[in-house]
C-alpha positions as protocol buffer text, in pm:
chain_id: "A"
residue {
  index: 1
  type: UNK
  ca { x: 8432 y: 7397 z: 12149 }
}
residue {
  index: 2
  type: UNK
  ca { x: 8562 y: 7626 z: 11884 }
}
residue {
  index: 3
  type: UNK
  ca { x: 8503 y: 7595 z: 11510 }
}
residue {
  index: 4
  type: UNK
  ca { x: 8849 y: 7449 z: 11429 }
}
residue {
  index: 5
  type: UNK
  ca { x: 8820 y: 7175 z: 11688 }
}
residue {
  index: 6
  type: UNK
  ca { x: 8467 y: 7092 z: 11566 }
}
residue {
  index: 7
  type: UNK
  ca { x: 8587 y: 7062 z: 11202 }
}
residue {
  index: 8
  type: UNK
  ca { x: 8886 y: 6846 z: 11304 }
}
residue {
  index: 9
  type: UNK
  ca { x: 8666 y: 6609 z: 11507 }
}
residue {
  index: 10
  type: UNK
  ca { x: 8413 y: 6591 z: 11222 }
}
residue {
  index: 11
  type: UNK
  ca { x: 8686 y: 6501 z: 10971 }
}
residue {
  index: 12
  type: UNK
  ca { x: 8820 y: 6227 z: 11201 }
}
residue {
  index: 13
  type: UNK
  ca { x: 8470 y: 6086 z: 11249 }
}
residue {
  index: 14
  type: UNK
  ca { x: 8399 y: 6078 z: 10874 }
}
residue {
  index: 15
  type: UNK
  ca { x: 8735 y: 5913 z: 10802 }
}
residue {
  index: 16
  type: UNK
  ca { x: 8673 y: 5655 z: 11074 }
}
residue {
  index: 17
  type: UNK
  ca { x: 8329 y: 5566 z: 10939 }
}
residue {
  index: 18
  type: UNK
  ca { x: 8466 y: 5545 z: 10586 }
}
residue {
  index: 19
  type: UNK
  ca { x: 8762 y: 5318 z: 10654 }
}
residue {
  index: 20
  type: UNK
  ca { x: 8642 y: 5115 z: 10951 }
}
residue {
  index: 21
  type: UNK
  ca { x: 8448 y: 4853 z: 10748 }
}
residue {
  index: 22
  type: UNK
  ca { x: 8752 y: 4794 z: 10523 }
}
residue {
  index: 23
  type: UNK
  ca { x: 8979 y: 4720 z: 10816 }
}
residue {
  index: 24
  type: UNK
  ca { x: 8961 y: 4355 z: 10911 }
}
residue {
  index: 25
  type: UNK
  ca { x: 9104 y: 4266 z: 11248 }
}
residue {
  index: 26
  type: UNK
  ca { x: 9398 y: 4026 z: 11235 }
}
residue {
  index: 27
  type: UNK
  ca { x: 9222 y: 3789 z: 11472 }
}
residue {
  index: 28
  type: UNK
  ca { x: 8905 y: 3760 z: 11263 }
}
residue {
  index: 29
  type: UNK
  ca { x: 8835 y: 3419 z: 11111 }
}
residue {
  index: 30
  type: UNK
  ca { x: 8839 y: 3383 z: 10734 }
}
residue {
  index: 31
  type: UNK
  ca { x: 8537 y: 3263 z: 10539 }
}
residue {
  index: 32
  type: UNK
  ca { x: 8702 y: 2921 z: 10504 }
}
residue {
  index: 33
  type: UNK
  ca { x: 8761 y: 2887 z: 10877 }
}
residue {
  index: 34
  type: UNK
  ca { x: 8403 y: 2994 z: 10951 }
}
residue {
  index: 35
  type: UNK
  ca { x: 8263 y: 2748 z: 10695 }
}
residue {
  index: 36
  type: UNK
  ca { x: 8473 y: 2457 z: 10828 }
}
residue {
  index: 37
  type: UNK
  ca { x: 8371 y: 2538 z: 11185 }
}
residue {
  index: 38
  type: UNK
  ca { x: 8003 y: 2557 z: 11080 }
}
residue {
  index: 39
  type: UNK
  ca { x: 7996 y: 2237 z: 10875 }
}
residue {
  index: 40
  type: UNK
  ca { x: 8250 y: 2013 z: 11050 }
}
residue {
  index: 41
  type: UNK
  ca { x: 8235 y: 2153 z: 11402 }
}
residue {
  index: 42
  type: UNK
  ca { x: 8615 y: 2174 z: 11435 }
}
residue {
  index: 43
  type: UNK
  ca { x: 8878 y: 2441 z: 11380 }
}
residue {
  index: 44
  type: UNK
  ca { x: 9087 y: 2427 z: 11062 }
}
residue {
  index: 45
  type: UNK
  ca { x: 9409 y: 2414 z: 11264 }
}
residue {
  index: 46
  type: UNK
  ca { x: 9285 y: 2093 z: 11435 }
}
residue {
  index: 47
  type: UNK
  ca { x: 9281 y: 1908 z: 11101 }
}
residue {
  index: 48
  type: UNK
  ca { x: 9609 y: 1737 z: 11014 }
}
residue {
  index: 49
  type: UNK
  ca { x: 9757 y: 1704 z: 10666 }
}
residue {
  index: 50
  type: UNK
  ca { x: 9817 y: 1344 z: 10563 }
}
residue {
  index: 51
  type: UNK
  ca { x: 9982 y: 1166 z: 10271 }
}
residue {
  index: 52
  type: UNK
  ca { x: 9713 y: 896 z: 10284 }
}
residue {
  index: 53
  type: UNK
  ca { x: 9481 y: 1122 z: 10082 }
}
residue {
  index: 54
  type: UNK
  ca { x: 9570 y: 1180 z: 9719 }
}
residue {
  index: 55
  type: UNK
  ca { x: 9414 y: 1498 z: 9577 }
}
residue {
  index: 56
  type: UNK
  ca { x: 9464 y: 1525 z: 9202 }
}
residue {
  index: 57
  type: UNK
  ca { x: 9389 y: 1858 z: 9033 }
}
residue {
  index: 58
  type: UNK
  ca { x: 9556 y: 2057 z: 8756 }
}
residue {
  index: 59
  type: UNK
  ca { x: 9829 y: 2295 z: 8864 }
}
residue {
  index: 60
  type: UNK
  ca { x: 9693 y: 2554 z: 8619 }
}
residue {
  index: 61
  type: UNK
  ca { x: 9327 y: 2558 z: 8517 }
}
residue {
  index: 62
  type: UNK
  ca { x: 9241 y: 2765 z: 8210 }
}
residue {
  index: 63
  type: UNK
  ca { x: 8882 y: 2811 z: 8324 }
}
residue {
  index: 64
  type: UNK
  ca { x: 8765 y: 2818 z: 8682 }
}
residue {
  index: 65
  type: UNK
  ca { x: 8418 y: 2714 z: 8564 }
}
residue {
  index: 66
  type: UNK
  ca { x: 8528 y: 2355 z: 8510 }
}
residue {
  index: 67
  type: UNK
  ca { x: 8818 y: 2227 z: 8720 }
}
residue {
  index: 68
  type: UNK
  ca { x: 8851 y: 1846 z: 8738 }
}
residue {
  index: 69
  type: UNK
  ca { x: 8954 y: 1701 z: 9074 }
}
residue {
  index: 70
  type: UNK
  ca { x: 8996 y: 1347 z: 9199 }
}
residue {
  index: 71
  type: UNK
  ca { x: 9025 y: 1238 z: 9560 }
}
residue {
  index: 72
  type: UNK
  ca { x: 9152 y: 893 z: 9657 }
}
residue {
  index: 73
  type: UNK
  ca { x: 9256 y: 764 z: 9998 }
}
residue {
  index: 74
  type: UNK
  ca { x: 9460 y: 472 z: 10123 }
}
residue {
  index: 75
  type: UNK
  ca { x: 9243 y: 468 z: 10434 }
}
residue {
  index: 76
  type: UNK
  ca { x: 8996 y: 174 z: 10433 }
}
residue {
  index: 77
  type: UNK
  ca { x: 8644 y: 290 z: 10345 }
}
residue {
  index: 78
  type: UNK
  ca { x: 8497 y: 129 z: 10659 }
}
residue {
  index: 79
  type: UNK
  ca { x: 8700 y: 378 z: 10867 }
}
residue {
  index: 80
  type: UNK
  ca { x: 8578 y: 681 z: 10672 }
}
residue {
  index: 81
  type: UNK
  ca { x: 8255 y: 864 z: 10750 }
}
residue {
  index: 82
  type: UNK
  ca { x: 8249 y: 1151 z: 10503 }
}
residue {
  index: 83
  type: UNK
  ca { x: 8453 y: 1350 z: 10249 }
}
residue {
  index: 84
  type: UNK
  ca { x: 8435 y: 1730 z: 10231 }
}
residue {
  index: 85
  type: UNK
  ca { x: 8570 y: 1949 z: 9951 }
}
residue {
  index: 86
  type: UNK
  ca { x: 8650 y: 2317 z: 10015 }
}
residue {
  index: 87
  type: UNK
  ca { x: 8799 y: 2591 z: 9796 }
}
residue {
  index: 88
  type: UNK
  ca { x: 8962 y: 2857 z: 10014 }
}
residue {
  index: 89
  type: UNK
  ca { x: 8883 y: 3170 z: 9811 }
}
residue {
  index: 90
  type: UNK
  ca { x: 8543 y: 3086 z: 9663 }
}
residue {
  index: 91
  type: UNK
  ca { x: 8260 y: 3315 z: 9777 }
}
residue {
  index: 92
  type: UNK
  ca { x: 8117 y: 3006 z: 9951 }
}
residue {
  index: 93
  type: UNK
  ca { x: 8418 y: 2782 z: 10030 }
}
residue {
  index: 94
  type: UNK
  ca { x: 8216 y: 2462 z: 10077 }
}
residue {
  index: 95
  type: UNK
  ca { x: 8186 y: 2271 z: 9748 }
}
residue {
  index: 96
  type: UNK
  ca { x: 8043 y: 1934 z: 9842 }
}
residue {
  index: 97
  type: UNK
  ca { x: 8039 y: 1655 z: 10095 }
}
residue {
  index: 98
  type: UNK
  ca { x: 7997 y: 1285 z: 10028 }
}
residue {
  index: 99
  type: UNK
  ca { x: 7909 y: 1013 z: 10276 }
}
residue {
  index: 100
  type: UNK
  ca { x: 8082 y: 677 z: 10232 }
}
residue {
  index: 101
  type: UNK
  ca { x: 7957 y: 330 z: 10322 }
}
residue {
  index: 102
  type: UNK
  ca { x: 8140 y: -6 z: 10298 }
}
residue {
  index: 103
  type: UNK
  ca { x: 7944 y: -70 z: 9976 }
}
residue {
  index: 104
  type: UNK
  ca { x: 8154 y: 201 z: 9808 }
}
residue {
  index: 105
  type: UNK
  ca { x: 8454 y: -34 z: 9820 }
}
residue {
  index: 106
  type: UNK
  ca { x: 8710 y: 246 z: 9841 }
}
residue {
  index: 107
  type: UNK
  ca { x: 8740 y: 615 z: 9907 }
}
residue {
  index: 108
  type: UNK
  ca { x: 8726 y: 765 z: 9560 }
}
residue {
  index: 109
  type: UNK
  ca { x: 8557 y: 1074 z: 9417 }
}
residue {
  index: 110
  type: UNK
  ca { x: 8609 y: 1235 z: 9079 }
}
residue {
  index: 111
  type: UNK
  ca { x: 8417 y: 1549 z: 8988 }
}
residue {
  index: 112
  type: UNK
  ca { x: 8443 y: 1897 z: 8841 }
}
residue {
  index: 113
  type: UNK
  ca { x: 8423 y: 2210 z: 9054 }
}
residue {
  index: 114
  type: UNK
  ca { x: 8398 y: 2587 z: 9006 }
}
residue {
  index: 115
  type: UNK
  ca { x: 8673 y: 2817 z: 9131 }
}
residue {
  index: 116
  type: UNK
  ca { x: 8655 y: 3195 z: 9146 }
}
residue {
  index: 117
  type: UNK
  ca { x: 9030 y: 3256 z: 9151 }
}
residue {
  index: 118
  type: UNK
  ca { x: 9364 y: 3093 z: 9226 }
}
residue {
  index: 119
  type: UNK
  ca { x: 9324 y: 2912 z: 9554 }
}
residue {
  index: 120
  type: UNK
  ca { x: 9387 y: 2602 z: 9759 }
}
residue {
  index: 121
  type: UNK
  ca { x: 9152 y: 2307 z: 9717 }
}
residue {
  index: 122
  type: UNK
  ca { x: 9109 y: 2101 z: 10032 }
}
residue {
  index: 123
  type: UNK
  ca { x: 8984 y: 1743 z: 10064 }
}
residue {
  index: 124
  type: UNK
  ca { x: 8895 y: 1666 z: 10424 }
}
residue {
  index: 125
  type: UNK
  ca { x: 8807 y: 1317 z: 10544 }
}
residue {
  index: 126
  type: UNK
  ca { x: 8603 y: 1266 z: 10857 }
}
residue {
  index: 127
  type: UNK
  ca { x: 8701 y: 932 z: 11009 }
}
residue {
  index: 128
  type: UNK
  ca { x: 8465 y: 717 z: 11212 }
}
residue {
  index: 129
  type: UNK
  ca { x: 8671 y: 779 z: 11527 }
}
residue {
  index: 130
  type: UNK
  ca { x: 8576 y: 1147 z: 11500 }
}
residue {
  index: 131
  type: UNK
  ca { x: 8910 y: 1280 z: 11374 }
}
residue {
  index: 132
  type: UNK
  ca { x: 8970 y: 1473 z: 11054 }
}
residue {
  index: 133
  type: UNK
  ca { x: 9256 y: 1452 z: 10804 }
}
residue {
  index: 134
  type: UNK
  ca { x: 9309 y: 1649 z: 10485 }
}
residue {
  index: 135
  type: UNK
  ca { x: 9505 y: 1701 z: 10166 }
}
residue {
  index: 136
  type: UNK
  ca { x: 9557 y: 2041 z: 10005 }
}
residue {
  index: 137
  type: UNK
  ca { x: 9657 y: 2143 z: 9655 }
}
residue {
  index: 138
  type: UNK
  ca { x: 9691 y: 2490 z: 9504 }
}
residue {
  index: 139
  type: UNK
  ca { x: 9522 y: 2540 z: 9167 }
}
residue {
  index: 140
  type: UNK
  ca { x: 9606 y: 2848 z: 8962 }
}
residue {
  index: 141
  type: UNK
  ca { x: 9302 y: 2973 z: 8773 }
}
residue {
  index: 142
  type: UNK
  ca { x: 9354 y: 3197 z: 8469 }
}
residue {
  index: 143
  type: UNK
  ca { x: 8984 y: 3288 z: 8427 }
}
residue {
  index: 144
  type: UNK
  ca { x: 8752 y: 3269 z: 8728 }
}
residue {
  index: 145
  type: UNK
  ca { x: 8437 y: 3061 z: 8705 }
}
residue {
  index: 146
  type: UNK
  ca { x: 8222 y: 3201 z: 8985 }
}
residue {
  index: 147
  type: UNK
  ca { x: 8091 y: 3516 z: 8832 }
}
């Protein structure tokens, strides 16, 4: 091996080590997909959007530190096991989960959440038959609240 070939191979190795961590494979799962798989045990693509869930949130939130959301569902509460709230681009996408019983009367949750940046908010209902349904709404955040 001559000196030129050694320098060329060294430069390629340094460039590869520098840029390799920044390159994310196209097939890699996002944080949201990993979190949903970990907490719900299903893939995100297996969860169907439904109009039976009404997710109310502001279109534009001035502060991500305090975003009001309300989740209501037309699905009877005795058919619902649990409600999950996720924010796609938060450092930890899972926000909360709430278990429902027939004593709740209806599927309803109103709370305030933190959002780091403009992102989708997802309300996912786990039904007693083991299926999942969700509603999604994009909220534009002008000042992030996670940092």
